[in-house]
PDB file of C-alpha atoms and ligand atoms in Angstrom:
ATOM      1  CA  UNK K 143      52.065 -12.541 -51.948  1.00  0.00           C
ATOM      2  CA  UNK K 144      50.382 -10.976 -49.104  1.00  0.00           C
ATOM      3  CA  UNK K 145      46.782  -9.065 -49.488  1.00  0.00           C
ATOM      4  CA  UNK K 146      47.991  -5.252 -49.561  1.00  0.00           C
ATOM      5  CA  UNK K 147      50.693  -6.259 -52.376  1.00  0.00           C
ATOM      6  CA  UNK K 148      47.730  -7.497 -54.644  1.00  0.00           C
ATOM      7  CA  UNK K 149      45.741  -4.438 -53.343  1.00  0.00           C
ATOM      8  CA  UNK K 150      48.805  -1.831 -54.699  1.00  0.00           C
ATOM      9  CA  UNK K 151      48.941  -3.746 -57.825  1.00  0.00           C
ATOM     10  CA  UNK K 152      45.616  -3.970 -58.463  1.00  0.00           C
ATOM     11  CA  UNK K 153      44.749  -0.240 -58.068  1.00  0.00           C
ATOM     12  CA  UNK K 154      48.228   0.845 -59.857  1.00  0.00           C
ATOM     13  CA  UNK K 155      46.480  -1.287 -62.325  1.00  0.00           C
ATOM     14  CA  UNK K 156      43.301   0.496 -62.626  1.00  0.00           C
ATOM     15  CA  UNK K 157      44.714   3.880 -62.476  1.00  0.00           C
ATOM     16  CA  UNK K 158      46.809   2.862 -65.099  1.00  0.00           C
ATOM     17  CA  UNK K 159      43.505   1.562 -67.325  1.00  0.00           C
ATOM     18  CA  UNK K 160      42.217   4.854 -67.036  1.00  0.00           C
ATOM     19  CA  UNK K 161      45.220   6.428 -67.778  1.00  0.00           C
ATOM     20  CA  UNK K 162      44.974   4.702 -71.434  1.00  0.00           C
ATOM     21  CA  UNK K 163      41.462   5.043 -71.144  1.00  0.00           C
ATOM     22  CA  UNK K 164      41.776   8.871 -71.044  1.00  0.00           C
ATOM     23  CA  UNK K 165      44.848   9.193 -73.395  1.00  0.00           C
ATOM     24  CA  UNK K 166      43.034   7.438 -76.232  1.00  0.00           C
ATOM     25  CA  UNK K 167      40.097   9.286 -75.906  1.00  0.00           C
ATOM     26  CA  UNK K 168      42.130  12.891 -76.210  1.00  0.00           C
ATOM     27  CA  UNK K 169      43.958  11.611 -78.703  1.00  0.00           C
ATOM     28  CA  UNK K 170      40.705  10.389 -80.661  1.00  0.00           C
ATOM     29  CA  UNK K 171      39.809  13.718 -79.829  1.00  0.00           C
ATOM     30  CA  UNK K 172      43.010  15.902 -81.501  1.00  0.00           C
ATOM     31  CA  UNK K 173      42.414  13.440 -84.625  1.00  0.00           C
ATOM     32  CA  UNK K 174      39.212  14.570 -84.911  1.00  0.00           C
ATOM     33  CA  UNK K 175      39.602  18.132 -84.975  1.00  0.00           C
ATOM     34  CA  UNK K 176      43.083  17.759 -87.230  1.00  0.00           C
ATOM     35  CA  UNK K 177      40.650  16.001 -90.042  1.00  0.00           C
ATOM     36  CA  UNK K 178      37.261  17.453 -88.864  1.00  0.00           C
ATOM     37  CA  UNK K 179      38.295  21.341 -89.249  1.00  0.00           C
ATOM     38  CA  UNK K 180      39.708  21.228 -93.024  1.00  0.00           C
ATOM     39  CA  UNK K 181      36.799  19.401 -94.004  1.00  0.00           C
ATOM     40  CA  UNK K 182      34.086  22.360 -91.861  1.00  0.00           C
ATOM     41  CA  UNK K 183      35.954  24.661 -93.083  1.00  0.00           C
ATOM     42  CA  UNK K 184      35.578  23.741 -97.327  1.00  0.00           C
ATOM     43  CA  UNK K 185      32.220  23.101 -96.644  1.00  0.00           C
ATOM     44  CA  UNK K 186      31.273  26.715 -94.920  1.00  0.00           C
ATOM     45  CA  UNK K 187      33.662  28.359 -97.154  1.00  0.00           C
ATOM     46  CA  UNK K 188      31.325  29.425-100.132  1.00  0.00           C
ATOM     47  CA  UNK K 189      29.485  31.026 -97.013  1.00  0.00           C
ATOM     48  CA  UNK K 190      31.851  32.989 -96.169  1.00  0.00           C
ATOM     49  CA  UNK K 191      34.111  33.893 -98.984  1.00  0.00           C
ATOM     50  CA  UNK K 192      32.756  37.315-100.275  1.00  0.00           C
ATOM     51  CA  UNK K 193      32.955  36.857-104.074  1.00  0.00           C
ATOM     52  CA  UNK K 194      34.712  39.839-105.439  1.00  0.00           C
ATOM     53  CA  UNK K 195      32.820  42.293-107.799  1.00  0.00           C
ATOM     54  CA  UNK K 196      34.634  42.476-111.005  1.00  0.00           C
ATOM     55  CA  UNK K 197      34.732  44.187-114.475  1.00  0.00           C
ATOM     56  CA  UNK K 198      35.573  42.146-117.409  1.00  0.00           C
ATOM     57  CA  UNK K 199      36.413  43.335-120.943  1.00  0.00           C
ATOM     58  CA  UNK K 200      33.892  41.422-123.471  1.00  0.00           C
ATOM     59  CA  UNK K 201      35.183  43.459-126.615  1.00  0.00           C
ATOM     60  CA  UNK K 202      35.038  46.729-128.152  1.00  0.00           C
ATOM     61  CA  UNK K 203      31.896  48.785-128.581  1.00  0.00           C
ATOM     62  CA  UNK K 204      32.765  48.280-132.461  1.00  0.00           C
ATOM     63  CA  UNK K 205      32.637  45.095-132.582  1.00  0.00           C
ATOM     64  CA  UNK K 206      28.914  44.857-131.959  1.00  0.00           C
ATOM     65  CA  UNK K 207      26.227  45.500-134.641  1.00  0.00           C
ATOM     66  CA  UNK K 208      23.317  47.104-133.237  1.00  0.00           C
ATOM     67  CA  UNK K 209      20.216  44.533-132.530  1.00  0.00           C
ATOM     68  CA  UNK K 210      22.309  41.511-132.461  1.00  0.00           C
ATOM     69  CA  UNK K 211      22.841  39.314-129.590  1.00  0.00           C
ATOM     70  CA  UNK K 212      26.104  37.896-129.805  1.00  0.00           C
ATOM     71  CA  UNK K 213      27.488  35.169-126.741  1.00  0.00           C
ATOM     72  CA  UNK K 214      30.598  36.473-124.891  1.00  0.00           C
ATOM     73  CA  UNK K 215      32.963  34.757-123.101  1.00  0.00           C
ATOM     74  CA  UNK K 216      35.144  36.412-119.951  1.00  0.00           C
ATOM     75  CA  UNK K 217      36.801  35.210-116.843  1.00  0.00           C
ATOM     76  CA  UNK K 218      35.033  34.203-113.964  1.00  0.00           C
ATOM     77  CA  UNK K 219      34.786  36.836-110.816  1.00  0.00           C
ATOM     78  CA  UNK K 220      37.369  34.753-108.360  1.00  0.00           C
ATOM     79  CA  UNK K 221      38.437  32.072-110.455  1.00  0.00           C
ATOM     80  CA  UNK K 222      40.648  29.582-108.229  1.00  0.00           C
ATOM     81  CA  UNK K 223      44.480  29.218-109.437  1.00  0.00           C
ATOM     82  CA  UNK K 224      44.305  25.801-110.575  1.00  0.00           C
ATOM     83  CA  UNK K 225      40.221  26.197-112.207  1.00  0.00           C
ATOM     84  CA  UNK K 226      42.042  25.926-116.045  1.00  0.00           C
ATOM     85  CA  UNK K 227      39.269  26.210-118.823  1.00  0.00           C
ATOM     86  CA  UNK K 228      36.369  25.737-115.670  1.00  0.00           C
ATOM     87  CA  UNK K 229      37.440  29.856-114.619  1.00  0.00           C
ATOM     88  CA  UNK K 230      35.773  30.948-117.965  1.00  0.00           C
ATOM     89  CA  UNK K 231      31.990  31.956-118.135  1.00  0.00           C
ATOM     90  CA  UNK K 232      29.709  33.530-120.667  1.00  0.00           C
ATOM     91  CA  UNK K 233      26.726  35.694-121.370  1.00  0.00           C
ATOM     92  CA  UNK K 234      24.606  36.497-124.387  1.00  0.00           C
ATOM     93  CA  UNK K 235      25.119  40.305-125.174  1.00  0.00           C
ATOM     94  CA  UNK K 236      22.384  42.252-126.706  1.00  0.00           C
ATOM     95  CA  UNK K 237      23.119  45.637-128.267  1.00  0.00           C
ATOM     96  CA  UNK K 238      19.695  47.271-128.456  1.00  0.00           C
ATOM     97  CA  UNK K 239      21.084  50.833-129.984  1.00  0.00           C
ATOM     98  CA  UNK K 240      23.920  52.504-129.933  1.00  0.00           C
ATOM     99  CA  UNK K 241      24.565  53.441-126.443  1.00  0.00           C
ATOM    100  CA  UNK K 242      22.299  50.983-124.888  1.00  0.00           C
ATOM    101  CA  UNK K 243      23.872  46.963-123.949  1.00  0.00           C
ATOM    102  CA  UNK K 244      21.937  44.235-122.298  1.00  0.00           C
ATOM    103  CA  UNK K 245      24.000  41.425-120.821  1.00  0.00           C
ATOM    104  CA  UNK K 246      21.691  37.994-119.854  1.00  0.00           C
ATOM    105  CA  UNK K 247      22.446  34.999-118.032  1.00  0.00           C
ATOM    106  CA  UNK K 248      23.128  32.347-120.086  1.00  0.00           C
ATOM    107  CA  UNK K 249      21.786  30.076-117.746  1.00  0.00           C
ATOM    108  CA  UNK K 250      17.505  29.262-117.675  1.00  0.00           C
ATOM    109  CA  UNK K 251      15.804  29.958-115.145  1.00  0.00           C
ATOM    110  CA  UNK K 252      14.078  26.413-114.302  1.00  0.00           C
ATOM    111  CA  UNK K 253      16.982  24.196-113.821  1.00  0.00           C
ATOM    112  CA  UNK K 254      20.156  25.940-115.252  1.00  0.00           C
ATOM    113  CA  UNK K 255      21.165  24.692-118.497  1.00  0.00           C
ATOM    114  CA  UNK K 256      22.462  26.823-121.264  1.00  0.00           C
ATOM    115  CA  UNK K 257      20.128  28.621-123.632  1.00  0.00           C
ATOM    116  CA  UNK K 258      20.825  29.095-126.830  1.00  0.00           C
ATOM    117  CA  UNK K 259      20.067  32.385-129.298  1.00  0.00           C
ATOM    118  CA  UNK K 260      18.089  32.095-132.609  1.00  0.00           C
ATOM    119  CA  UNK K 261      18.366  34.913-134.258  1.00  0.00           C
ATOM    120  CA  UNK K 262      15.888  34.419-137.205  1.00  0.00           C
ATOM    121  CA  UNK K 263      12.970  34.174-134.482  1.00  0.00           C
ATOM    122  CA  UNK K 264      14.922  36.600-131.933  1.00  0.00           C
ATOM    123  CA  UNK K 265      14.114  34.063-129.111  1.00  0.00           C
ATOM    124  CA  UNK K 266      16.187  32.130-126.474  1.00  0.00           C
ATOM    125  CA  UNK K 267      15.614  28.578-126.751  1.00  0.00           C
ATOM    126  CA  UNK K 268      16.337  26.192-123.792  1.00  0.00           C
ATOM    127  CA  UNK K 269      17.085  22.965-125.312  1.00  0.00           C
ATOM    128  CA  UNK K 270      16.550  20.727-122.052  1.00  0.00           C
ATOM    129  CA  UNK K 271      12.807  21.610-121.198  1.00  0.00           C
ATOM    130  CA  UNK K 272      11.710  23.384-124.270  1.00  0.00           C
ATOM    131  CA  UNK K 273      12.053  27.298-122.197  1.00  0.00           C
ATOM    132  CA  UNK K 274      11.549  30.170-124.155  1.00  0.00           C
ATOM    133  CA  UNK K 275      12.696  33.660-123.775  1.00  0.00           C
ATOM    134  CA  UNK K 276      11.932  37.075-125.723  1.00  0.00           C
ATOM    135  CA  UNK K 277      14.753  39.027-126.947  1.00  0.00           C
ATOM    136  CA  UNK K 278      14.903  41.077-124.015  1.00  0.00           C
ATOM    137  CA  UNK K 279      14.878  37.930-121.405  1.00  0.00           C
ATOM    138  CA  UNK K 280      11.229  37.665-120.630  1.00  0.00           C
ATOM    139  CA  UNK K 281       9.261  34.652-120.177  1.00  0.00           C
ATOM    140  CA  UNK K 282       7.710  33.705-123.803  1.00  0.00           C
ATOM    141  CA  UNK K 283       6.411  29.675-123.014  1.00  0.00           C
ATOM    142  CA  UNK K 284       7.860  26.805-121.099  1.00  0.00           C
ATOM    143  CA  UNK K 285       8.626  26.074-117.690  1.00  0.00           C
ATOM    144  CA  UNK K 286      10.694  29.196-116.967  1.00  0.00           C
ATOM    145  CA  UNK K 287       9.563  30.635-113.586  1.00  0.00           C
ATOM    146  CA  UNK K 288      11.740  33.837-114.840  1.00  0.00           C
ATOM    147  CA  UNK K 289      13.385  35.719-116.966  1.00  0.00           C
ATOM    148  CA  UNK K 290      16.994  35.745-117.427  1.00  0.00           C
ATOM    149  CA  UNK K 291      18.873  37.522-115.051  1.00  0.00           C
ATOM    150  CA  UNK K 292      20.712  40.402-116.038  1.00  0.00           C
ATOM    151  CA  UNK K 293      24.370  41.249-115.263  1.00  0.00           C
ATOM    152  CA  UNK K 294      25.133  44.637-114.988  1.00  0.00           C
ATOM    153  CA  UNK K 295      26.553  46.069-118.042  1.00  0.00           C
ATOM    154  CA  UNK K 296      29.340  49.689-118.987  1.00  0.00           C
ATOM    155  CA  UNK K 297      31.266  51.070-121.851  1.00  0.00           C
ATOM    156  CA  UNK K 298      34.773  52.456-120.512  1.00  0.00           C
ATOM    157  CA  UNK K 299      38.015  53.239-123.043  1.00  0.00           C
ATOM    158  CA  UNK K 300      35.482  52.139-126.311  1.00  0.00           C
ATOM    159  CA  UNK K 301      35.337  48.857-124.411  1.00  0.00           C
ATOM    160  CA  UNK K 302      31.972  47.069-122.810  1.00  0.00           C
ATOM    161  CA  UNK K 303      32.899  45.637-120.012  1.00  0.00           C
ATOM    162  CA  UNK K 304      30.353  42.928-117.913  1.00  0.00           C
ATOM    163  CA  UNK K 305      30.399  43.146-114.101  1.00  0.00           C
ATOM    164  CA  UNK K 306      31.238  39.357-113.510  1.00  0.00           C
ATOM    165  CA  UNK K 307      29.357  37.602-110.641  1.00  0.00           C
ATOM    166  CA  UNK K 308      28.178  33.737-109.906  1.00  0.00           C
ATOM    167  CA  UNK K 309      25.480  32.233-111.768  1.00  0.00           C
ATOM    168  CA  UNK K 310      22.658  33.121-110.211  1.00  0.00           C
ATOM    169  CA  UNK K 311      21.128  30.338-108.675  1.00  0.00           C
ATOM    170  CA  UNK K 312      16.873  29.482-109.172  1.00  0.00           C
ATOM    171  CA  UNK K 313      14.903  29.142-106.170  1.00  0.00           C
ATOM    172  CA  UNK K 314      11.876  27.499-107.488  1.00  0.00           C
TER     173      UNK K 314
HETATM  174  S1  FES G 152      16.246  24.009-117.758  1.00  0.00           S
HETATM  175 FE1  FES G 152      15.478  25.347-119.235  1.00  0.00          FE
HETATM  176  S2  FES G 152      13.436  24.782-119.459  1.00  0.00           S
HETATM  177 FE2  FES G 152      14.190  23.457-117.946  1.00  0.00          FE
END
């Protein structure tokens, strides 16, 4: 074989290195972005999904004695399609008279867990951290930086109805 046959092979051999060379790295590149953007795109989601504004039905205005606080349980704001038993939520409902309906978070403030009612001392007790709340969702002792959040509450058709909405999240 003569010098410009091994030249020609030799550079039809290179190009075609790169060739590969190229073609694996685009391809790399398009597998990337096929398993790359589903996986952005959960993660910025809660971002950028506006969470609907909803009334919810809690039970009629009969059904609650005046100066109780009674829990009530609704469906969540957006619940997903396949969130089963996980699209429910509650609050703790106060009816302070008889026009007048408070509607608390039933989550503390310090690290979220579920508070419970006593109604013999009319206090919220937090059972993980010893948190405790008045009747009307102020601070009483603990490590509560706040009081419970309210959720905006409305009487329509002799029914109250609670605007659902997430939890609402502590920024300590
Ligand atoms: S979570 Fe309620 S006191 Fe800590």
């Amino acid at each position: 074989m003569n010098d410009k046959n091994e030249e020609s092979i030799e550079s039809s051999g290179c190009n075609r290195r790169q060739f590969f060379s190229k073609l694996s790295i685009t391809l790399g590149g398009v597998a990337a972005l096929i398993i790359g953007f589903p996986i952005v795109g959960f993660l910025l989601s809660p971002f950028l999904r506006k969470v609907p504004e909803v009334w919810r039905p809690v039970g009629s205005v009969d059904s609650f004695k005046v100066g109780t606080t009674v829990v009530v349980k609704y469906l969540d704001a957006s619940p997903l399609p396949w969130a089963g038993v996980t699209a429910n939520t509650a609050a703790w409902l106060r009816r302070d008279s008889e026009d007048k309906f408070i509607a608390f978070s039933i989550n503390c403030t310090h690290l979220g867990c579920p508070v419970r009612w006593l109604s013999d001392a009319e206090l919220f007790m937090c059972p993980c951290h010893g948190g405790v709340y008045y009747k009307d969702g102020e601070v009483a002792a603990g490590p509560p930086p706040k009081p419970l959040p309210r959720y905006p509450v409305r009487v329509r058709n002799g029914q109250v109805e609670i605007m659902a909405s997430p939890i609402p999240i502590t920024t300590i």
